[in-house]
Short mmCIF file of C-alpha atoms in Angstrom, two decimals:
data_model
loop_
_atom_site.label_atom_id
_atom_site.label_comp_id
_atom_site.label_asym_id
_atom_site.label_seq_id
_atom_site.Cartn_x
_atom_site.Cartn_y
_atom_site.Cartn_z
CA UNK A 1 63.87 -96.43 -19.96
CA UNK A 2 65.22 -99.65 -21.78
CA UNK A 3 63.91 -100.85 -25.09
CA UNK A 4 61.35 -103.86 -24.51
CA UNK A 5 61.09 -106.66 -26.75
CA UNK A 6 59.12 -104.87 -29.73
CA UNK A 7 61.74 -102.08 -29.35
CA UNK A 8 64.44 -104.53 -29.92
CA UNK A 9 62.85 -106.14 -32.78
CA UNK A 10 62.02 -102.91 -34.61
CA UNK A 11 65.47 -101.70 -33.93
CA UNK A 12 67.15 -104.57 -35.54
CA UNK A 13 64.57 -104.49 -38.57
CA UNK A 14 65.51 -100.71 -39.38
CA UNK A 15 69.07 -101.91 -39.02
CA UNK A 16 68.55 -104.21 -41.82
CA UNK A 17 66.66 -101.87 -44.07
CA UNK A 18 69.57 -99.35 -43.82
CA UNK A 19 72.62 -101.81 -43.93
CA UNK A 20 73.43 -101.22 -47.81
CA UNK A 21 73.35 -97.35 -47.22
CA UNK A 22 76.63 -95.47 -46.77
CA UNK A 23 76.83 -93.05 -43.82
CA UNK A 24 79.93 -90.90 -43.39
CA UNK A 25 79.04 -90.54 -39.51
CA UNK A 26 76.28 -91.52 -36.94
CA UNK A 27 75.11 -89.15 -34.10
CA UNK A 28 72.76 -90.30 -31.67
CA UNK A 29 71.12 -89.49 -27.99
CA UNK A 30 72.86 -90.94 -25.23
CA UNK A 31 69.96 -92.27 -23.71
CA UNK A 32 69.38 -96.00 -23.90
CA UNK A 33 66.80 -96.61 -26.10
CA UNK A 34 68.15 -94.34 -28.89
CA UNK A 35 71.72 -95.58 -28.26
CA UNK A 36 70.70 -99.13 -28.41
CA UNK A 37 68.74 -98.37 -31.77
CA UNK A 38 71.68 -96.74 -33.00
CA UNK A 39 74.18 -99.61 -32.12
CA UNK A 40 71.73 -102.17 -33.78
CA UNK A 41 72.02 -99.92 -37.21
CA UNK A 42 75.71 -99.27 -36.56
CA UNK A 43 76.77 -103.13 -36.50
CA UNK A 44 76.19 -102.85 -40.28
CA UNK A 45 78.39 -99.76 -40.48
CA UNK A 46 81.14 -100.68 -38.38
CA UNK A 47 83.95 -98.43 -39.66
CA UNK A 48 81.72 -95.25 -39.60
CA UNK A 49 82.52 -93.02 -36.89
CA UNK A 50 79.92 -92.91 -34.11
CA UNK A 51 79.32 -90.02 -31.50
CA UNK A 52 76.81 -89.69 -28.60
CA UNK A 53 75.57 -86.01 -28.16
CA UNK A 54 73.41 -85.04 -25.09
CA UNK A 55 71.47 -82.31 -27.25
CA UNK A 56 69.78 -85.07 -29.26
CA UNK A 57 68.27 -86.35 -25.82
CA UNK A 58 64.37 -86.04 -25.61
CA UNK A 59 62.77 -83.07 -23.80
CA UNK A 60 63.53 -83.17 -20.29
CA UNK A 61 60.36 -83.11 -18.27
CA UNK A 62 61.10 -82.90 -14.87
CA UNK A 63 59.34 -84.80 -12.20
CA UNK A 64 56.99 -86.48 -15.16
CA UNK A 65 59.85 -88.50 -16.36
CA UNK A 66 59.70 -92.28 -15.88
CA UNK A 67 56.07 -91.91 -15.18
CA UNK A 68 53.33 -93.69 -17.25
CA UNK A 69 51.00 -91.18 -19.46
CA UNK A 70 48.07 -91.79 -17.00
CA UNK A 71 50.23 -91.09 -14.19
CA UNK A 72 51.71 -87.81 -15.43
CA UNK A 73 48.24 -86.78 -16.70
CA UNK A 74 47.13 -87.51 -12.98
CA UNK A 75 49.71 -85.53 -11.36
CA UNK A 76 49.12 -82.35 -13.71
CA UNK A 77 45.45 -82.59 -13.03
CA UNK A 78 46.17 -83.00 -9.01
CA UNK A 79 48.58 -80.00 -9.42
CA UNK A 80 46.58 -77.89 -11.67
CA UNK A 81 49.40 -77.71 -14.19
CA UNK A 82 50.33 -78.13 -17.91
CA UNK A 83 52.93 -80.52 -19.53
CA UNK A 84 55.05 -77.52 -20.36
CA UNK A 85 55.20 -76.35 -16.85
CA UNK A 86 57.48 -79.19 -16.01
CA UNK A 87 61.20 -79.41 -16.72
CA UNK A 88 63.09 -78.00 -19.65
CA UNK A 89 61.15 -75.11 -21.59
CA UNK A 90 60.20 -75.57 -25.11
CA UNK A 91 62.56 -72.44 -25.78
CA UNK A 92 65.55 -74.19 -24.05
CA UNK A 93 64.71 -77.70 -25.99
CA UNK A 94 64.57 -75.93 -29.38
CA UNK A 95 67.73 -74.16 -28.58
CA UNK A 96 69.90 -77.25 -27.91
CA UNK A 97 68.50 -78.96 -30.86
CA UNK A 98 69.51 -76.23 -33.43
CA UNK A 99 72.80 -75.72 -31.69
CA UNK A 100 73.45 -79.32 -32.54
CA UNK A 101 72.37 -78.71 -36.21
CA UNK A 102 74.18 -75.62 -36.46
CA UNK A 103 77.28 -77.98 -35.17
CA UNK A 104 76.72 -80.67 -37.63
CA UNK A 105 76.30 -78.31 -40.63
CA UNK A 106 79.52 -76.35 -39.87
CA UNK A 107 81.39 -79.82 -39.26
CA UNK A 108 79.85 -81.52 -42.59
CA UNK A 109 79.29 -79.34 -45.34
CA UNK A 110 81.81 -79.65 -48.22
CA UNK A 111 85.08 -77.55 -47.74
CA UNK A 112 84.23 -75.50 -50.51
CA UNK A 113 81.53 -73.82 -48.97
CA UNK A 114 82.93 -71.15 -47.00
CA UNK A 115 82.79 -71.53 -43.14
CA UNK A 116 83.07 -75.12 -43.25
CA UNK A 117 85.51 -76.63 -41.04
CA UNK A 118 85.15 -80.17 -43.01
CA UNK A 119 87.76 -81.66 -45.32
CA UNK A 120 84.92 -83.31 -47.44
CA UNK A 121 85.03 -83.01 -50.93
CA UNK A 122 81.51 -84.20 -51.37
CA UNK A 123 78.12 -84.14 -49.47
CA UNK A 124 78.19 -85.84 -46.49
CA UNK A 125 75.60 -88.51 -45.96
CA UNK A 126 74.96 -88.20 -41.94
CA UNK A 127 72.56 -90.32 -39.73
CA UNK A 128 70.78 -88.92 -36.76
CA UNK A 129 69.26 -91.27 -34.02
CA UNK A 130 67.20 -89.47 -31.65
CA UNK A 131 63.57 -89.23 -30.18
CA UNK A 132 60.26 -88.19 -31.71
CA UNK A 133 60.27 -84.84 -29.70
CA UNK A 134 63.60 -83.70 -31.14
CA UNK A 135 62.90 -85.08 -34.59
CA UNK A 136 59.51 -82.96 -34.64
CA UNK A 137 61.35 -79.87 -33.16
CA UNK A 138 64.20 -80.04 -35.79
CA UNK A 139 62.14 -80.67 -38.69
CA UNK A 140 58.89 -78.97 -38.14
CA UNK A 141 59.89 -76.34 -35.85
CA UNK A 142 63.20 -75.37 -37.19
CA UNK A 143 63.96 -76.80 -40.78
CA UNK A 144 60.41 -75.87 -42.12
CA UNK A 145 58.97 -72.97 -40.14
CA UNK A 146 62.20 -71.20 -39.54
CA UNK A 147 64.39 -71.94 -42.71
CA UNK A 148 61.62 -72.70 -45.07
CA UNK A 149 62.94 -76.01 -46.40
CA UNK A 150 60.63 -77.13 -49.12
CA UNK A 151 58.55 -80.26 -48.39
CA UNK A 152 57.71 -83.30 -50.49
CA UNK A 153 54.26 -82.78 -51.78
CA UNK A 154 53.41 -86.33 -50.83
CA UNK A 155 54.28 -85.97 -47.52
CA UNK A 156 51.81 -86.51 -44.46
CA UNK A 157 53.43 -83.78 -42.03
CA UNK A 158 50.24 -84.20 -39.54
CA UNK A 159 51.23 -87.03 -37.54
CA UNK A 160 54.43 -87.09 -35.29
CA UNK A 161 57.46 -89.43 -35.60
CA UNK A 162 57.06 -92.90 -35.10
CA UNK A 163 59.46 -95.28 -33.33
CA UNK A 164 62.07 -96.58 -35.60
CA UNK A 165 60.91 -94.33 -38.71
CA UNK A 166 62.87 -93.02 -41.25
CA UNK A 167 63.02 -89.29 -42.23
CA UNK A 168 65.27 -87.76 -44.58
CA UNK A 169 66.11 -84.25 -45.40
CA UNK A 170 68.63 -82.55 -47.69
CA UNK A 171 70.77 -79.41 -46.68
CA UNK A 172 72.17 -77.34 -49.14
CA UNK A 173 74.26 -74.05 -48.48
CA UNK A 174 76.59 -71.27 -49.02
CA UNK A 175 77.90 -68.14 -46.74
CA UNK A 176 76.07 -64.95 -46.96
CA UNK A 177 77.93 -62.42 -44.78
CA UNK A 178 75.27 -59.76 -45.35
CA UNK A 179 72.47 -62.09 -43.78
CA UNK A 180 70.59 -60.62 -40.68
CA UNK A 181 69.30 -62.10 -37.87
CA UNK A 182 65.80 -61.51 -39.29
CA UNK A 183 66.75 -63.34 -42.26
CA UNK A 184 65.53 -66.45 -40.55
CA UNK A 185 64.08 -68.30 -43.77
CA UNK A 186 67.53 -69.11 -44.92
CA UNK A 187 70.04 -68.57 -42.06
CA UNK A 188 71.25 -71.61 -39.87
CA UNK A 189 69.51 -69.74 -37.00
CA UNK A 190 68.56 -66.17 -35.68
CA UNK A 191 72.15 -66.54 -34.30
CA UNK A 192 75.49 -66.72 -35.97
CA UNK A 193 77.48 -69.86 -35.86
CA UNK A 194 80.94 -69.87 -34.03
CA UNK A 195 83.79 -71.73 -35.74
CA UNK A 196 87.04 -72.08 -33.74
CA UNK A 197 90.11 -70.58 -36.17
CA UNK A 198 93.48 -72.06 -36.28
CA UNK A 199 94.84 -69.90 -33.64
CA UNK A 200 92.00 -70.89 -31.09
CA UNK A 201 89.91 -67.95 -31.42
CA UNK A 202 86.38 -68.14 -32.40
CA UNK A 203 85.16 -66.40 -35.24
CA UNK A 204 81.36 -65.84 -36.11
CA UNK A 205 80.19 -66.79 -39.43
CA UNK A 206 76.79 -66.89 -41.21
CA UNK A 207 75.46 -69.75 -43.52
CA UNK A 208 72.78 -69.50 -45.58
CA UNK A 209 70.78 -72.77 -45.97
CA UNK A 210 68.23 -74.11 -48.49
CA UNK A 211 67.13 -77.39 -48.33
CA UNK A 212 64.36 -79.89 -48.46
CA UNK A 213 62.49 -82.61 -46.33
CA UNK A 214 62.24 -85.65 -48.98
CA UNK A 215 60.92 -88.24 -46.61
CA UNK A 216 58.78 -88.30 -43.28
CA UNK A 217 58.54 -91.03 -40.62
CA UNK A 218 58.77 -93.84 -43.02
CA UNK A 219 57.90 -97.17 -41.07
CA UNK A 220 57.35 -99.53 -44.45
CA UNK A 221 60.05 -101.80 -43.15
CA UNK A 222 57.92 -102.54 -40.07
CA UNK A 223 55.05 -103.69 -42.24
CA UNK A 224 55.54 -107.22 -41.01
CA UNK A 225 54.80 -106.14 -37.84
CA UNK A 226 51.61 -104.86 -38.80
CA UNK A 227 52.42 -101.26 -38.64
CA UNK A 228 51.10 -98.63 -40.81
CA UNK A 229 53.36 -98.25 -43.60
CA UNK A 230 54.45 -95.26 -45.87
CA UNK A 231 56.30 -95.34 -49.39
CA UNK A 232 60.00 -95.67 -48.67
CA UNK A 233 61.15 -95.62 -52.17
CA UNK A 234 63.31 -92.30 -51.72
CA UNK A 235 65.27 -93.78 -48.37
CA UNK A 236 67.79 -95.27 -50.97
CA UNK A 237 67.88 -92.38 -53.12
CA UNK A 238 70.79 -89.87 -52.52
CA UNK A 239 70.45 -87.93 -55.81
#
């Protein structure tokens, strides 16, 4: 679906809120609402590389897609099913989100990290524009639950990500060839990450990661629209 009037206003507001920050790359879902929001941000960063990635799409819910919550709930009741019975499985959904995260890490970790394909000499600042389900799956389901990233004590992780809210996480890492698939508290995922070598072959690397979620679902930039606010003092903090 397309952004409505409120959605367009919120996209413009978050674009202005982030205009002074520097991003090395912007990735967005190719679905219209996320893409339009990303474009509203990107116009303040015209020289920043901008890429669409279908792995950042919201979970596919099959024939429930495009229906109102009420209509979808009525159909589920009529068919005696559950939300999870439709479309993409939770396992497949998480799998593609983690796959995107793995590729992003290998691409953008500074080149001094073994296994990185980046030529960056410093840490990259990456902007992801995606959907609430993807954000929840990546942050709560993978970074916190799987990789054991620390969480700012002031965060309220109980609520889900809100429209045009800002969430920040920091990733640090180094290769550990002795890591095993059971070491999911620090490995990118339970699978190794394939990296293409100069001769076109694929080599498998395993990166140990650590990091933290420093800001969760901040919407203080929407205060003028009467939205519930959270402290956003850390949005500008890259330390």
